[in-house]
Amino acid sequence: MTEETSLNFLFKKSIVSFPDSLNSPVFIGKNQREILFVSNNADEQSKKFLQKIVELGLKFSFDEIFFYYFPEQKHSFRELYDASKPKYIFCFGLKPSDLKMNIEVMPNVPFHFHDCEILFTVSASELERNEQTKKNFWQAMKKMLNLA
């Protein structure tokens, strides 16, 4: 049997199963800061605004933070947390129930949950348009990250 024939036989007779990890969240970035941004919108304008927050506001590299775009994937808080182990999570345009969390929170009010600090706020596009909401978000973010 030639090598090619044996490979064909192997592929034809093999049962292919896909591990659960294929259903794992897909993140952008390297998570060096243990910060996760979860956004309900993956359009270019929203991505650029989140990039401005990271690079101009926080003075971090865009690469240093994990980004997860919710409309493209839908995972629970537990799945996101287990896959990324962040210390800080910022949720843009989402409610806790979107992440299968059974809690109620106020926008721009940080809270502690499962070994991390979480902040829910409006969508990136709404944040960009509304100066007062942007100011409230920025103050809460600085407090969470001890940047004040």
PDB file of N, CA, C and O in Angstrom, residues 87-124:
ATOM      1  N   LYS A  87      -9.295  39.968  35.119  1.00  0.00           N
ATOM      2  CA  LYS A  87      -9.529  40.629  36.412  1.00  0.00           C
ATOM      3  C   LYS A  87     -10.606  41.697  36.254  1.00  0.00           C
ATOM      4  O   LYS A  87     -11.271  42.061  37.217  1.00  0.00           O
ATOM      5  N   TYR A  88     -10.731  42.195  35.012  1.00  0.00           N
ATOM      6  CA  TYR A  88     -11.673  43.278  34.725  1.00  0.00           C
ATOM      7  C   TYR A  88     -12.432  42.956  33.440  1.00  0.00           C
ATOM      8  O   TYR A  88     -11.838  42.548  32.454  1.00  0.00           O
ATOM      9  N   ILE A  89     -13.756  43.176  33.485  1.00  0.00           N
ATOM     10  CA  ILE A  89     -14.583  42.978  32.294  1.00  0.00           C
ATOM     11  C   ILE A  89     -15.413  44.239  32.076  1.00  0.00           C
ATOM     12  O   ILE A  89     -16.074  44.722  32.991  1.00  0.00           O
ATOM     13  N   PHE A  90     -15.370  44.752  30.852  1.00  0.00           N
ATOM     14  CA  PHE A  90     -16.162  45.908  30.454  1.00  0.00           C
ATOM     15  C   PHE A  90     -17.111  45.455  29.356  1.00  0.00           C
ATOM     16  O   PHE A  90     -16.683  44.969  28.315  1.00  0.00           O
ATOM     17  N   CYS A  91     -18.420  45.619  29.612  1.00  0.00           N
ATOM     18  CA  CYS A  91     -19.453  45.159  28.679  1.00  0.00           C
ATOM     19  C   CYS A  91     -20.131  46.363  28.046  1.00  0.00           C
ATOM     20  O   CYS A  91     -20.725  47.185  28.752  1.00  0.00           O
ATOM     21  N   PHE A  92     -20.052  46.457  26.727  1.00  0.00           N
ATOM     22  CA  PHE A  92     -20.592  47.590  25.984  1.00  0.00           C
ATOM     23  C   PHE A  92     -21.873  47.180  25.269  1.00  0.00           C
ATOM     24  O   PHE A  92     -21.860  46.314  24.402  1.00  0.00           O
ATOM     25  N   GLY A  93     -22.991  47.819  25.670  1.00  0.00           N
ATOM     26  CA  GLY A  93     -24.264  47.579  25.005  1.00  0.00           C
ATOM     27  C   GLY A  93     -24.920  46.252  25.340  1.00  0.00           C
ATOM     28  O   GLY A  93     -25.776  45.785  24.599  1.00  0.00           O
ATOM     29  N   LEU A  94     -24.540  45.665  26.435  1.00  0.00           N
ATOM     30  CA  LEU A  94     -25.104  44.384  26.858  1.00  0.00           C
ATOM     31  C   LEU A  94     -25.747  44.508  28.227  1.00  0.00           C
ATOM     32  O   LEU A  94     -25.408  45.400  28.998  1.00  0.00           O
ATOM     33  N   LYS A  95     -26.657  43.583  28.507  1.00  0.00           N
ATOM     34  CA  LYS A  95     -27.234  43.450  29.841  1.00  0.00           C
ATOM     35  C   LYS A  95     -26.674  42.161  30.438  1.00  0.00           C
ATOM     36  O   LYS A  95     -26.281  41.250  29.698  1.00  0.00           O
ATOM     37  N   PRO A  96     -26.659  42.046  31.753  1.00  0.00           N
ATOM     38  CA  PRO A  96     -26.195  40.787  32.357  1.00  0.00           C
ATOM     39  C   PRO A  96     -26.923  39.558  31.808  1.00  0.00           C
ATOM     40  O   PRO A  96     -26.308  38.510  31.601  1.00  0.00           O
ATOM     41  N   SER A  97     -28.216  39.685  31.541  1.00  0.00           N
ATOM     42  CA  SER A  97     -28.973  38.532  31.030  1.00  0.00           C
ATOM     43  C   SER A  97     -28.454  38.060  29.664  1.00  0.00           C
ATOM     44  O   SER A  97     -28.586  36.882  29.326  1.00  0.00           O
ATOM     45  N   ASP A  98     -27.846  38.961  28.874  1.00  0.00           N
ATOM     46  CA  ASP A  98     -27.257  38.555  27.595  1.00  0.00           C
ATOM     47  C   ASP A  98     -26.132  37.549  27.802  1.00  0.00           C
ATOM     48  O   ASP A  98     -25.857  36.729  26.930  1.00  0.00           O
ATOM     49  N   LEU A  99     -25.476  37.641  28.956  1.00  0.00           N
ATOM     50  CA  LEU A  99     -24.366  36.744  29.282  1.00  0.00           C
ATOM     51  C   LEU A  99     -24.810  35.635  30.248  1.00  0.00           C
ATOM     52  O   LEU A  99     -23.986  35.010  30.907  1.00  0.00           O
ATOM     53  N   LYS A 100     -26.131  35.455  30.341  1.00  0.00           N
ATOM     54  CA  LYS A 100     -26.731  34.433  31.213  1.00  0.00           C
ATOM     55  C   LYS A 100     -26.372  34.650  32.683  1.00  0.00           C
ATOM     56  O   LYS A 100     -26.149  33.706  33.435  1.00  0.00           O
ATOM     57  N   MET A 101     -26.345  35.913  33.070  1.00  0.00           N
ATOM     58  CA  MET A 101     -26.105  36.279  34.473  1.00  0.00           C
ATOM     59  C   MET A 101     -27.450  36.676  35.058  1.00  0.00           C
ATOM     60  O   MET A 101     -28.148  37.508  34.488  1.00  0.00           O
ATOM     61  N   ASN A 102     -27.793  36.132  36.198  1.00  0.00           N
ATOM     62  CA  ASN A 102     -29.073  36.412  36.829  1.00  0.00           C
ATOM     63  C   ASN A 102     -28.901  37.486  37.898  1.00  0.00           C
ATOM     64  O   ASN A 102     -29.087  37.232  39.085  1.00  0.00           O
ATOM     65  N   ILE A 103     -28.513  38.677  37.449  1.00  0.00           N
ATOM     66  CA  ILE A 103     -28.323  39.804  38.359  1.00  0.00           C
ATOM     67  C   ILE A 103     -28.819  41.070  37.677  1.00  0.00           C
ATOM     68  O   ILE A 103     -28.973  41.104  36.455  1.00  0.00           O
ATOM     69  N   GLU A 104     -29.071  42.081  38.473  1.00  0.00           N
ATOM     70  CA  GLU A 104     -29.417  43.393  37.939  1.00  0.00           C
ATOM     71  C   GLU A 104     -28.319  44.362  38.340  1.00  0.00           C
ATOM     72  O   GLU A 104     -27.830  44.318  39.474  1.00  0.00           O
ATOM     73  N   VAL A 105     -27.936  45.217  37.402  1.00  0.00           N
ATOM     74  CA  VAL A 105     -26.875  46.183  37.671  1.00  0.00           C
ATOM     75  C   VAL A 105     -27.261  47.539  37.103  1.00  0.00           C
ATOM     76  O   VAL A 105     -28.109  47.640  36.221  1.00  0.00           O
ATOM     77  N   MET A 106     -26.595  48.540  37.605  1.00  0.00           N
ATOM     78  CA  MET A 106     -26.744  49.894  37.083  1.00  0.00           C
ATOM     79  C   MET A 106     -25.636  50.137  36.060  1.00  0.00           C
ATOM     80  O   MET A 106     -24.501  49.697  36.273  1.00  0.00           O
ATOM     81  N   PRO A 107     -25.948  50.833  34.970  1.00  0.00           N
ATOM     82  CA  PRO A 107     -24.898  51.162  34.004  1.00  0.00           C
ATOM     83  C   PRO A 107     -23.819  52.038  34.652  1.00  0.00           C
ATOM     84  O   PRO A 107     -24.119  52.897  35.482  1.00  0.00           O
ATOM     85  N   ASN A 108     -22.580  51.780  34.291  1.00  0.00           N
ATOM     86  CA  ASN A 108     -21.428  52.556  34.758  1.00  0.00           C
ATOM     87  C   ASN A 108     -21.205  52.486  36.262  1.00  0.00           C
ATOM     88  O   ASN A 108     -20.622  53.399  36.852  1.00  0.00           O
ATOM     89  N   VAL A 109     -21.677  51.402  36.881  1.00  0.00           N
ATOM     90  CA  VAL A 109     -21.425  51.173  38.302  1.00  0.00           C
ATOM     91  C   VAL A 109     -20.707  49.819  38.411  1.00  0.00           C
ATOM     92  O   VAL A 109     -21.318  48.769  38.211  1.00  0.00           O
ATOM     93  N   PRO A 110     -19.409  49.850  38.713  1.00  0.00           N
ATOM     94  CA  PRO A 110     -18.652  48.591  38.791  1.00  0.00           C
ATOM     95  C   PRO A 110     -19.118  47.717  39.947  1.00  0.00           C
ATOM     96  O   PRO A 110     -19.595  48.214  40.967  1.00  0.00           O
ATOM     97  N   PHE A 111     -18.972  46.410  39.786  1.00  0.00           N
ATOM     98  CA  PHE A 111     -19.300  45.482  40.869  1.00  0.00           C
ATOM     99  C   PHE A 111     -18.366  44.277  40.782  1.00  0.00           C
ATOM    100  O   PHE A 111     -17.790  43.982  39.736  1.00  0.00           O
ATOM    101  N   HIS A 112     -18.232  43.589  41.900  1.00  0.00           N
ATOM    102  CA  HIS A 112     -17.366  42.411  41.989  1.00  0.00           C
ATOM    103  C   HIS A 112     -18.213  41.157  41.786  1.00  0.00           C
ATOM    104  O   HIS A 112     -19.273  41.018  42.374  1.00  0.00           O
ATOM    105  N   PHE A 113     -17.718  40.246  40.932  1.00  0.00           N
ATOM    106  CA  PHE A 113     -18.456  39.017  40.626  1.00  0.00           C
ATOM    107  C   PHE A 113     -17.453  37.959  40.184  1.00  0.00           C
ATOM    108  O   PHE A 113     -16.681  38.183  39.254  1.00  0.00           O
ATOM    109  N   HIS A 114     -17.416  36.813  40.849  1.00  0.00           N
ATOM    110  CA  HIS A 114     -16.529  35.691  40.486  1.00  0.00           C
ATOM    111  C   HIS A 114     -15.079  36.130  40.280  1.00  0.00           C
ATOM    112  O   HIS A 114     -14.505  35.921  39.214  1.00  0.00           O
ATOM    113  N   ASP A 115     -14.498  36.724  41.261  1.00  0.00           N
ATOM    114  CA  ASP A 115     -13.080  37.089  41.231  1.00  0.00           C
ATOM    115  C   ASP A 115     -12.701  38.120  40.182  1.00  0.00           C
ATOM    116  O   ASP A 115     -11.546  38.183  39.759  1.00  0.00           O
ATOM    117  N   CYS A 116     -13.656  38.899  39.713  1.00  0.00           N
ATOM    118  CA  CYS A 116     -13.299  39.978  38.792  1.00  0.00           C
ATOM    119  C   CYS A 116     -14.235  41.165  39.009  1.00  0.00           C
ATOM    120  O   CYS A 116     -15.280  41.051  39.638  1.00  0.00           O
ATOM    121  N   GLU A 117     -13.795  42.289  38.507  1.00  0.00           N
ATOM    122  CA  GLU A 117     -14.599  43.507  38.543  1.00  0.00           C
ATOM    123  C   GLU A 117     -15.270  43.657  37.183  1.00  0.00           C
ATOM    124  O   GLU A 117     -14.627  43.466  36.148  1.00  0.00           O
ATOM    125  N   ILE A 118     -16.559  43.994  37.191  1.00  0.00           N
ATOM    126  CA  ILE A 118     -17.331  44.088  35.947  1.00  0.00           C
ATOM    127  C   ILE A 118     -18.020  45.444  35.877  1.00  0.00           C
ATOM    128  O   ILE A 118     -18.503  45.964  36.886  1.00  0.00           O
ATOM    129  N   LEU A 119     -18.075  45.973  34.670  1.00  0.00           N
ATOM    130  CA  LEU A 119     -18.776  47.229  34.429  1.00  0.00           C
ATOM    131  C   LEU A 119     -19.604  47.086  33.158  1.00  0.00           C
ATOM    132  O   LEU A 119     -19.066  46.752  32.098  1.00  0.00           O
ATOM    133  N   PHE A 120     -20.902  47.289  33.267  1.00  0.00           N
ATOM    134  CA  PHE A 120     -21.785  47.319  32.103  1.00  0.00           C
ATOM    135  C   PHE A 120     -22.028  48.769  31.740  1.00  0.00           C
ATOM    136  O   PHE A 120     -22.212  49.613  32.626  1.00  0.00           O
ATOM    137  N   THR A 121     -22.024  49.065  30.464  1.00  0.00           N
ATOM    138  CA  THR A 121     -22.297  50.415  29.993  1.00  0.00           C
ATOM    139  C   THR A 121     -23.076  50.334  28.680  1.00  0.00           C
ATOM    140  O   THR A 121     -23.404  49.246  28.214  1.00  0.00           O
ATOM    141  N   VAL A 122     -23.355  51.477  28.109  1.00  0.00           N
ATOM    142  CA  VAL A 122     -24.079  51.541  26.839  1.00  0.00           C
ATOM    143  C   VAL A 122     -23.168  51.056  25.713  1.00  0.00           C
ATOM    144  O   VAL A 122     -21.976  50.823  25.920  1.00  0.00           O
ATOM    145  N   SER A 123     -23.708  50.945  24.514  1.00  0.00           N
ATOM    146  CA  SER A 123     -22.919  50.502  23.366  1.00  0.00           C
ATOM    147  C   SER A 123     -21.800  51.511  23.071  1.00  0.00           C
ATOM    148  O   SER A 123     -21.878  52.683  23.453  1.00  0.00           O
ATOM    149  N   ALA A 124     -20.783  51.047  22.383  1.00  0.00           N
ATOM    150  CA  ALA A 124     -19.655  51.915  22.034  1.00  0.00           C
ATOM    151  C   ALA A 124     -20.118  53.106  21.204  1.00  0.00           C
ATOM    152  O   ALA A 124     -19.669  54.235  21.427  1.00  0.00           O
TER     153      ALA A 124
END
